[in-house]
Coordinates of C-alpha atoms and ligand atoms in Angstrom, one line a residue:
X1 CA -12.5 -7.2 -19.9
X2 CA -10.1 -6.9 -17.0
X3 CA -8.6 -10.1 -15.6
X4 CA -9.7 -11.6 -12.3
X5 CA -7.4 -13.4 -9.8
X6 CA -8.9 -16.6 -10.9
X7 CA -7.9 -15.9 -14.5
X8 CA -4.3 -15.5 -13.2
X9 CA -4.4 -19.2 -12.1
X10 CA -4.4 -18.8 -8.3
X11 CA -5.9 -21.6 -6.3
X12 CA -9.0 -21.5 -4.1
X13 CA -7.0 -21.0 -0.9
X14 CA -5.3 -17.9 -2.2
X15 CA -8.4 -16.5 -3.9
X16 CA -10.3 -16.8 -0.6
X17 CA -7.5 -14.9 1.2
X18 CA -7.4 -12.2 -1.5
X19 CA -11.1 -11.7 -1.2
X20 CA -10.8 -11.3 2.5
X21 CA -8.3 -8.6 2.0
X22 CA -10.9 -6.8 0.0
X23 CA -9.0 -7.0 -3.3
X24 CA -11.6 -7.4 -6.1
X25 CA -9.3 -7.3 -9.1
X26 CA -5.6 -7.6 -9.7
X27 CA -3.6 -4.3 -10.0
X28 CA -1.6 -3.7 -13.2
X29 CA 1.7 -5.1 -11.8
X30 CA -0.2 -8.2 -10.4
X31 CA -1.8 -8.8 -13.8
X32 CA 1.6 -8.7 -15.5
X33 CA 3.9 -10.4 -12.9
X34 CA 1.8 -13.2 -11.5
X35 CA 1.5 -15.2 -14.8
X36 CA 5.2 -14.8 -15.4
X37 CA 6.3 -16.1 -12.1
X38 CA 3.8 -18.9 -12.4
X39 CA 5.4 -19.8 -15.7
X40 CA 8.8 -20.0 -14.1
X41 CA 10.4 -16.9 -15.4
X42 CA 12.9 -14.7 -13.6
X43 CA 11.2 -11.3 -13.3
X44 CA 12.5 -7.8 -13.1
X45 CA 9.6 -5.6 -11.8
X46 CA 9.8 -1.9 -11.9
X47 CA 7.1 -0.7 -9.6
X48 CA 6.7 1.7 -6.7
X49 CA 5.1 1.1 -3.3
X50 CA 1.4 1.6 -3.7
X51 CA 1.1 -0.4 -6.9
X52 CA 0.3 -3.7 -5.2
X53 CA 3.8 -5.1 -5.9
X54 CA 4.1 -7.1 -2.7
X55 CA 1.1 -9.3 -3.5
X56 CA 2.4 -9.4 -7.1
X57 CA 5.3 -11.6 -6.0
X58 CA 3.9 -13.1 -2.8
X59 CA 0.8 -14.7 -4.5
X60 CA 2.7 -16.7 -7.1
X61 CA 5.3 -17.6 -4.5
X62 CA 2.7 -18.9 -2.2
X63 CA 1.2 -20.8 -5.1
X64 CA 4.5 -22.4 -6.0
X65 CA 5.7 -23.2 -2.5
X66 CA 2.2 -24.5 -1.9
X67 CA 2.4 -26.4 1.4
X68 CA 4.7 -26.9 4.4
X69 CA 7.6 -29.2 3.6
X70 CA 10.8 -30.1 5.3
X71 CA 12.3 -27.7 7.8
X72 CA 14.4 -25.3 5.7
X73 CA 13.3 -22.3 3.7
X74 CA 12.4 -22.7 0.1
X75 CA 11.8 -19.0 -0.6
X76 CA 13.7 -16.0 0.7
X77 CA 12.5 -12.4 0.4
X78 CA 15.1 -9.7 1.1
X79 CA 14.0 -6.2 1.9
X80 CA 15.9 -3.1 3.1
X81 CA 14.2 -2.1 6.3
X82 CA 12.8 -3.8 9.4
X83 CA 9.5 -2.0 8.8
X84 CA 9.2 -3.3 5.3
X85 CA 10.2 -6.8 6.4
X86 CA 7.4 -6.8 8.9
X87 CA 4.9 -5.5 6.4
X88 CA 5.8 -8.2 3.8
X89 CA 5.7 -10.9 6.5
X90 CA 2.3 -9.7 7.6
X91 CA 1.1 -9.7 4.0
X92 CA 2.5 -13.2 3.5
X93 CA 0.7 -14.4 6.6
X94 CA -2.6 -12.9 5.5
X95 CA -2.4 -14.1 1.9
X96 CA -1.2 -17.5 3.1
X97 CA -3.8 -17.9 5.8
X98 CA -5.5 -20.8 4.1
X99 CA -2.2 -22.6 3.5
X100 CA -0.1 -24.3 6.1
X101 CA 3.0 -22.5 5.0
X102 CA 5.4 -21.3 7.7
X103 CA 6.7 -17.8 7.4
X104 CA 9.4 -16.2 9.5
X105 CA 10.5 -12.6 9.6
X106 CA 14.2 -11.8 10.5
X107 CA 15.3 -8.3 11.2
X108 CA 17.7 -6.4 13.5
X109 CA 17.0 -4.0 16.3
X110 CA 16.2 -6.7 18.7
X111 CA 17.7 -9.9 20.0
X112 CA 17.7 -13.0 17.7
X113 CA 16.3 -15.4 20.3
X114 CA 12.7 -15.6 19.2
X115 CA 13.6 -15.5 15.6
X116 CA 15.9 -18.5 16.1
X117 CA 13.2 -20.3 17.9
X118 CA 10.8 -19.6 15.0
X119 CA 13.4 -21.0 12.6
X120 CA 13.8 -24.1 14.6
X121 CA 10.1 -24.9 14.3
X122 CA 10.6 -25.3 10.5
X123 CA 10.1 -22.6 7.9
X124 CA 9.0 -22.4 4.2
X125 CA 9.4 -18.6 3.5
X126 CA 11.8 -16.3 5.2
X127 CA 11.4 -12.5 4.9
X128 CA 14.6 -10.8 6.1
X129 CA 16.9 -7.8 6.0
X130 CA 20.2 -8.8 4.5
X131 CA 22.3 -8.0 7.6
X132 CA 20.2 -10.1 10.1
X133 CA 19.9 -12.9 7.5
X134 CA 23.7 -13.2 7.2
X135 CA 24.2 -13.0 10.9
X136 CA 21.9 -15.9 11.5
X137 CA 23.3 -17.9 8.6
X138 CA 26.8 -17.5 9.9
X139 CA 25.6 -18.6 13.3
X140 CA 24.4 -21.8 11.6
X141 CA 20.7 -21.2 12.2
X142 CA 19.6 -21.1 8.5
X143 CA 19.6 -24.0 6.1
X144 CA 19.9 -22.7 2.6
X145 CA 20.1 -25.9 0.5
X146 CA 16.4 -26.2 -0.3
X147 CA 16.0 -22.6 -1.5
X148 CA 14.1 -22.3 -4.8
X149 CA 13.0 -18.7 -4.9
X150 CA 14.9 -15.5 -4.1
X151 CA 13.1 -12.1 -4.1
X152 CA 14.9 -8.8 -3.8
X153 CA 12.4 -6.2 -2.9
X154 CA 13.1 -2.5 -3.2
X155 CA 16.5 -3.4 -4.6
X156 CA 17.4 0.2 -5.4
X157 CA 16.9 1.1 -1.7
X158 CA 19.0 -1.8 -0.6
X159 CA 21.8 -0.5 -2.7
X160 CA 21.3 3.0 -1.4
X161 CA 21.6 1.6 2.1
X162 CA 24.8 -0.2 1.4
X163 CA 23.5 -3.7 1.5
X164 CA 25.3 -4.9 -1.6
X165 CA 28.2 -6.7 0.1
X166 CA 25.8 -8.7 2.2
X167 CA 23.6 -9.5 -0.8
X168 CA 26.6 -10.7 -2.7
X169 CA 27.5 -13.0 0.2
X170 CA 24.0 -14.4 0.3
X171 CA 24.1 -15.0 -3.4
X172 CA 27.3 -17.0 -2.9
X173 CA 25.9 -19.4 -0.3
X174 CA 22.4 -20.1 -1.8
X175 CA 21.9 -22.7 -4.5
X176 CA 22.6 -21.5 -8.0
X177 CA 19.6 -23.3 -9.5
X178 CA 16.7 -21.1 -8.4
X179 CA 14.2 -18.5 -9.6
X180 CA 14.9 -14.9 -9.0
X181 CA 12.6 -11.9 -8.7
X182 CA 13.9 -8.4 -8.4
X183 CA 11.7 -5.4 -7.6
X184 CA 12.8 -1.8 -7.7
X185 CA 11.0 1.5 -7.7
X186 CA 13.4 2.9 -10.3
X187 CA 15.3 1.5 -13.2
X188 CA 18.7 3.1 -13.0
X189 CA 21.9 1.7 -14.6
X190 CA 23.0 0.1 -11.3
X191 CA 19.6 -1.8 -11.0
X192 CA 20.1 -2.9 -14.5
X193 CA 23.6 -4.1 -13.7
X194 CA 22.4 -6.0 -10.7
X195 CA 19.6 -7.6 -12.6
X196 CA 22.1 -8.7 -15.3
X197 CA 24.3 -10.1 -12.6
X198 CA 21.8 -12.2 -10.8
X199 CA 18.7 -12.7 -13.0
X200 CA 18.6 -15.3 -15.7
X201 CA 16.9 -14.2 -18.9
X202 CA 14.5 -12.0 -16.9
X203 CA 11.3 -10.7 -18.2
X204 CA 10.9 -7.0 -17.4
X205 CA 7.6 -5.7 -16.3
X206 CA 7.2 -2.0 -15.7
X207 CA 4.5 0.1 -14.2
X208 CA 5.3 3.4 -15.7
X209 CA 4.1 6.5 -14.0
X210 CA 0.8 6.7 -16.0
X211 CA -0.2 9.3 -18.3
X212 CA -0.2 12.7 -16.7
X213 CA -3.6 13.6 -15.5
X214 CA -5.9 15.1 -18.0
X215 CA -5.4 18.8 -18.3
X216 CA -9.0 19.6 -18.5
X217 CA -9.4 18.4 -15.0
X218 CA -9.1 21.0 -12.3
X219 CA -7.4 19.3 -9.3
X220 CA -7.4 20.7 -5.8
X221 CA -6.9 19.5 -2.3
X222 CA -8.5 20.4 1.0
X223 CA -6.4 19.9 4.2
X224 CA -8.6 19.0 7.1
X225 CA -8.1 18.1 10.8
X226 CA -10.4 15.0 11.1
X227 CA -13.1 12.8 9.7
X228 CA -16.1 14.8 11.0
X229 CA -14.8 18.0 9.3
X230 CA -14.4 16.0 6.1
X231 CA -18.1 15.2 6.4
X232 CA -19.0 18.8 7.0
X233 CA -17.0 19.9 4.0
X234 CA -18.7 17.3 1.8
X235 CA -22.1 18.5 2.9
X236 CA -21.1 22.1 2.3
X237 CA -19.8 21.3 -1.2
X238 CA -23.0 19.5 -2.2
X239 CA -25.1 22.4 -1.1
X240 CA -23.0 25.1 -2.6
X241 CA -20.7 23.9 -5.4
X242 CA -23.2 23.0 -8.2
X243 CA -22.3 19.3 -8.3
X244 CA -24.2 17.5 -11.0
X245 CA -22.7 14.0 -11.3
X246 CA -20.2 12.9 -8.7
X247 CA -18.3 9.8 -7.6
X248 CA -17.0 9.9 -4.0
X249 CA -14.2 7.5 -3.3
X250 CA -13.6 6.1 0.2
X251 CA -10.9 3.9 1.5
X252 CA -13.0 1.4 3.4
X253 CA -16.5 0.0 3.4
X254 CA -17.1 1.6 6.8
X255 CA -16.3 5.0 5.6
X256 CA -18.2 4.5 2.4
X257 CA -21.3 3.5 4.4
X258 CA -21.0 6.5 6.7
X259 CA -20.6 8.9 3.8
X260 CA -23.5 7.4 2.0
X261 CA -25.8 7.5 5.0
X262 CA -24.9 11.2 5.6
X263 CA -25.5 12.3 2.1
X264 CA -28.6 10.2 1.7
X265 CA -30.3 11.6 4.8
X266 CA -29.1 15.1 4.9
X267 CA -28.2 16.2 1.4
X268 CA -29.3 14.5 -1.7
X269 CA -32.1 12.1 -0.8
X270 CA -32.3 8.3 -1.3
X271 CA -33.4 8.5 -4.9
X272 CA -30.3 10.1 -6.1
X273 CA -27.5 8.1 -4.5
X274 CA -26.0 4.6 -4.4
X275 CA -23.2 3.0 -2.5
X276 CA -20.8 0.5 -4.1
X277 CA -18.6 -1.8 -2.1
X278 CA -17.5 -5.4 -1.9
X279 CA -20.2 -6.3 0.6
X280 CA -23.0 -5.5 -1.9
X281 CA -23.9 -8.4 -4.1
X282 CA -22.7 -8.5 -7.7
X283 CA -26.2 -7.7 -9.0
X284 CA -26.7 -4.7 -6.7
X285 CA -23.4 -3.4 -7.8
X286 CA -24.1 -3.8 -11.5
X287 CA -27.5 -2.1 -11.0
X288 CA -26.0 0.8 -9.1
X289 CA -23.5 1.4 -11.9
X290 CA -26.2 1.2 -14.5
X291 CA -28.4 3.6 -12.7
X292 CA -25.5 6.0 -12.4
X293 CA -24.5 5.6 -16.0
X294 CA -28.1 6.2 -17.2
X295 CA -28.2 9.4 -15.1
X296 CA -31.0 8.1 -12.9
X297 CA -28.9 8.6 -9.9
X298 CA -26.4 11.5 -9.6
X299 CA -24.1 10.4 -6.9
X300 CA -22.1 7.2 -6.4
X301 CA -20.2 6.5 -3.2
X302 CA -17.6 3.7 -3.7
X303 CA -14.6 2.1 -2.1
X304 CA -11.3 2.0 -3.8
X305 CA -11.5 -1.6 -4.6
X306 CA -15.1 -1.8 -5.8
X307 CA -14.6 1.1 -8.1
X308 CA -11.5 -0.2 -9.8
X309 CA -12.2 -0.9 -13.4
X310 CA -15.7 0.5 -13.5
X311 CA -16.0 2.6 -16.6
X312 CA -18.1 5.6 -15.8
X313 CA -16.9 8.7 -17.5
X314 CA -18.3 12.2 -17.9
X315 CA -18.8 13.0 -14.2
X316 CA -18.6 16.6 -13.2
X317 CA -16.9 15.9 -9.8
X318 CA -14.6 13.3 -8.4
X319 CA -14.2 13.6 -4.7
X320 CA -11.5 11.6 -3.0
X321 CA -12.9 11.5 0.5
X322 CA -9.7 9.6 1.4
X323 CA -6.3 9.6 -0.3
X324 CA -6.0 6.4 -2.3
X325 CA -3.2 4.0 -1.3
X326 CA -2.9 2.6 -4.8
X327 CA -1.4 5.8 -6.2
X328 CA -2.2 4.9 -9.7
X329 CA -5.9 4.9 -8.8
X330 CA -5.7 8.6 -8.3
X331 CA -4.9 9.1 -12.0
X332 CA -7.6 6.7 -13.1
X333 CA -10.1 8.3 -11.0
X334 CA -9.6 11.8 -12.0
X335 CA -9.5 10.6 -15.6
X336 CA -13.3 9.9 -15.1
X337 CA -14.0 13.6 -15.2
X338 CA -13.2 16.1 -17.8
X339 CA -13.6 13.7 -20.8
X340 CA -14.5 14.9 -24.2
X341 CA -13.6 18.5 -23.6
X342 CA -16.0 18.8 -20.7
X343 CA -14.5 20.4 -17.7
X344 CA -14.1 18.3 -14.6
X345 CA -13.2 18.8 -11.0
X346 CA -11.2 16.5 -8.8
X347 CA -11.0 17.3 -5.1
X348 CA -9.0 15.3 -2.5
X349 CA -9.6 15.6 1.2
X350 CA -6.4 15.1 3.2
X351 CA -5.8 14.5 6.9
X352 CA -2.4 14.9 8.3
X353 CA -1.5 11.2 8.1
X354 CA -2.5 11.1 4.5
X355 CA 0.0 13.8 3.5
X356 CA 2.7 11.1 3.0
X357 CA 0.6 9.2 0.4
X358 CA -0.5 12.4 -1.3
X359 CA 3.1 13.5 -1.7
X360 CA 3.8 10.2 -3.5
X361 CA 0.8 10.8 -5.8
X362 CA 2.1 14.3 -6.6
X363 CA 5.5 12.7 -7.5
X364 CA 3.8 10.2 -9.7
X365 CA 1.8 12.8 -11.7
X366 CA 4.7 15.2 -11.5
X367 CA 2.3 18.0 -10.4
X368 CA 1.8 19.9 -7.3
X369 CA -1.9 20.0 -6.7
X370 CA -3.1 23.4 -5.4
X371 CA -4.8 23.7 -2.0
X372 CA -8.1 25.3 -1.5
X373 CA -9.0 27.1 1.7
X374 CA -11.8 25.7 3.8
X375 CA -14.9 27.7 3.1
X376 CA -16.1 29.8 6.0
X377 CA -19.4 28.0 6.2
X378 CA -17.7 24.6 7.1
X379 CA -17.8 23.8 10.7
X380 CA -14.3 22.7 12.0
X381 CA -14.8 19.9 14.6
X382 CA -12.5 19.0 17.5
X383 CA -10.4 15.9 16.7
X384 CA -11.3 13.1 19.1
X385 CA -8.4 11.7 21.1
X386 CA -8.6 8.2 19.6
X387 CA -8.6 9.5 16.0
X388 CA -5.6 11.7 16.8
X389 CA -3.7 8.8 18.3
X390 CA -4.5 6.7 15.2
X391 CA -3.2 9.4 12.9
X392 CA 0.0 9.9 14.9
X393 CA 0.6 6.2 14.9
X394 CA 0.2 6.1 11.1
X395 CA 2.7 8.9 10.7
X396 CA 5.2 7.1 12.9
X397 CA 4.9 4.1 10.7
X398 CA 5.5 6.1 7.6
X399 CA 8.6 7.7 9.0
X400 CA 10.0 4.4 10.1
X401 CA 9.4 3.0 6.6
X402 CA 11.5 5.7 5.1
X403 CA 14.1 5.8 7.8
X404 CA 14.6 2.7 9.8
X405 CA 16.7 4.5 12.3
X406 CA 13.8 6.8 13.2
X407 CA 12.9 6.0 16.8
X408 CA 9.2 7.0 16.7
X409 CA 7.7 10.3 17.8
X410 CA 4.6 8.6 19.1
X411 CA 5.4 5.5 21.1
X412 CA 8.7 6.7 22.5
X413 CA 7.7 10.2 23.3
X414 CA 7.8 9.5 27.0
X415 CA 11.1 7.8 26.9
X416 CA 12.6 10.7 25.0
X417 CA 11.2 13.3 27.4
X418 CA 13.1 11.4 30.1
X419 CA 16.4 11.4 28.2
X420 CA 15.9 15.0 27.3
X421 CA 15.6 15.8 31.0
X422 CA 18.6 13.8 31.8
X423 CA 20.6 15.5 29.1
X424 CA 19.5 18.9 30.2
X425 CA 20.6 18.0 33.8
X426 CA 24.0 16.8 32.5
X427 CA 24.5 20.0 30.5
X428 CA 23.6 22.1 33.6
X429 CA 26.1 20.1 35.6
X430 CA 28.8 20.7 33.0
X431 CA 28.0 24.4 32.8
X432 CA 28.5 24.7 36.5
X433 CA 31.9 23.0 36.5
Ligands
LIG1 P1 2.2 -2.4 -2.2 O1 2.4 -1.7 -3.4 O2 2.5 -3.8 -2.2 O3 2.9 -1.7 -1.0 O4 0.6 -2.4 -1.8 C1 -0.1 -1.1 -1.5 C2 -1.4 -1.4 -0.9 O5 -2.3 -2.0 -1.9 C3 -1.4 -2.4 0.2 O6 -2.2 -1.8 1.3 C4 -2.2 -3.6 -0.3 O7 -2.9 -4.3 0.7 C5 -3.1 -3.0 -1.3 N1 -3.4 -4.0 -2.5 C6 -2.6 -4.9 -3.0 N2 -3.2 -5.5 -4.1 C7 -4.4 -5.0 -4.2 C8 -5.5 -5.2 -5.0 N3 -5.5 -6.1 -6.0 N4 -6.6 -4.5 -4.8 C9 -6.7 -3.6 -3.9 N5 -5.7 -3.3 -3.0 C10 -4.5 -4.0 -3.1

């Protein structure tokens, strides 16, 4: 039986927040790391983005720091980029929403005024880039004496980006007696050296790239322009591809409901399909799974989270209507097909802003998944303006995450067009001289 968040010893406030995030069960790294941090160990976590690593250290941290106290930080999370700092801060705010803990994010790229004001109000947890943290420390804005927990997130990337000198300086000024957590996507010799240098008898937890996907599973992707075309393709496949028993995975409840309604009405009929997500009561969920297992219904539509851990094997088709954000889930899902020598098919539908995540999945499974052409019978819809904007925004965010110097193709398009014009004018002027 898989563990629940309650089993991991989290309190009510945190469990409520976790539920609101839609997390039904801990991910592998959470299951391993949370109890260790709670028990007071230094932890070395080897896990990539997409494994749920942020909550793996934030939840026990929130649990330990518990409630607002004094005016100086008691926990510090260092991360390499502004984007990542903002994300971690956001996650801390959301997971800590039923606590009174004060979280402050510190990063460069803008003036320190607001950040200093936030610090002055009193702070329990600081999430920061090493450079900005050091600047504000040297300016006398950060009290370090109460620090109990230090987290280095994406330590390998911090080293790549040349943050080691700042990190060393920070280590010199914070109290020696503290707990340390170090997370890194890779475990290279220099990460090992760093962990030896600053962790005390750490326990290592590693989320290894899981077993390569079962070879009897035929994987393929379809690249599509928008949500409605995904729906059209799904309808087409159900009518033409001989699908007997299928699970369709969707990222959100909203999408799952839409997919379910469409298939129920237009394609398979109410008798043959169930939808599974966190809004459905526990009993309904269990019944749906039982009906699917017994073969009474042939199609199950499920959200990522509701589907985690359900053990239904022997399906003919797994369809990832969206690319999963917990990359490990991809491997688990396609593992549901193709068991016991039966052939299985796993299709993934990809929109342009999902390419980023799918590339990470391909790296994880060390396979390039072939692309199928869109069948001629599938109507290609126009992309609505709003949907396109959302996708472009998401792509911008991804680029910024990988490259903090990236200015943004979306928000700053206008501005850049102006500078381009100015540059062109300047060039012209020079040419004339
Ligand atoms: P991370 O690896 O920390 O970047 O997390 C990747 C994504 O997984 C984020 O969007 C989280 O909100 C989400 N996530 C974290 N923990 C869980 C969980 N237990 N169940 C479902 N999603 C999760």
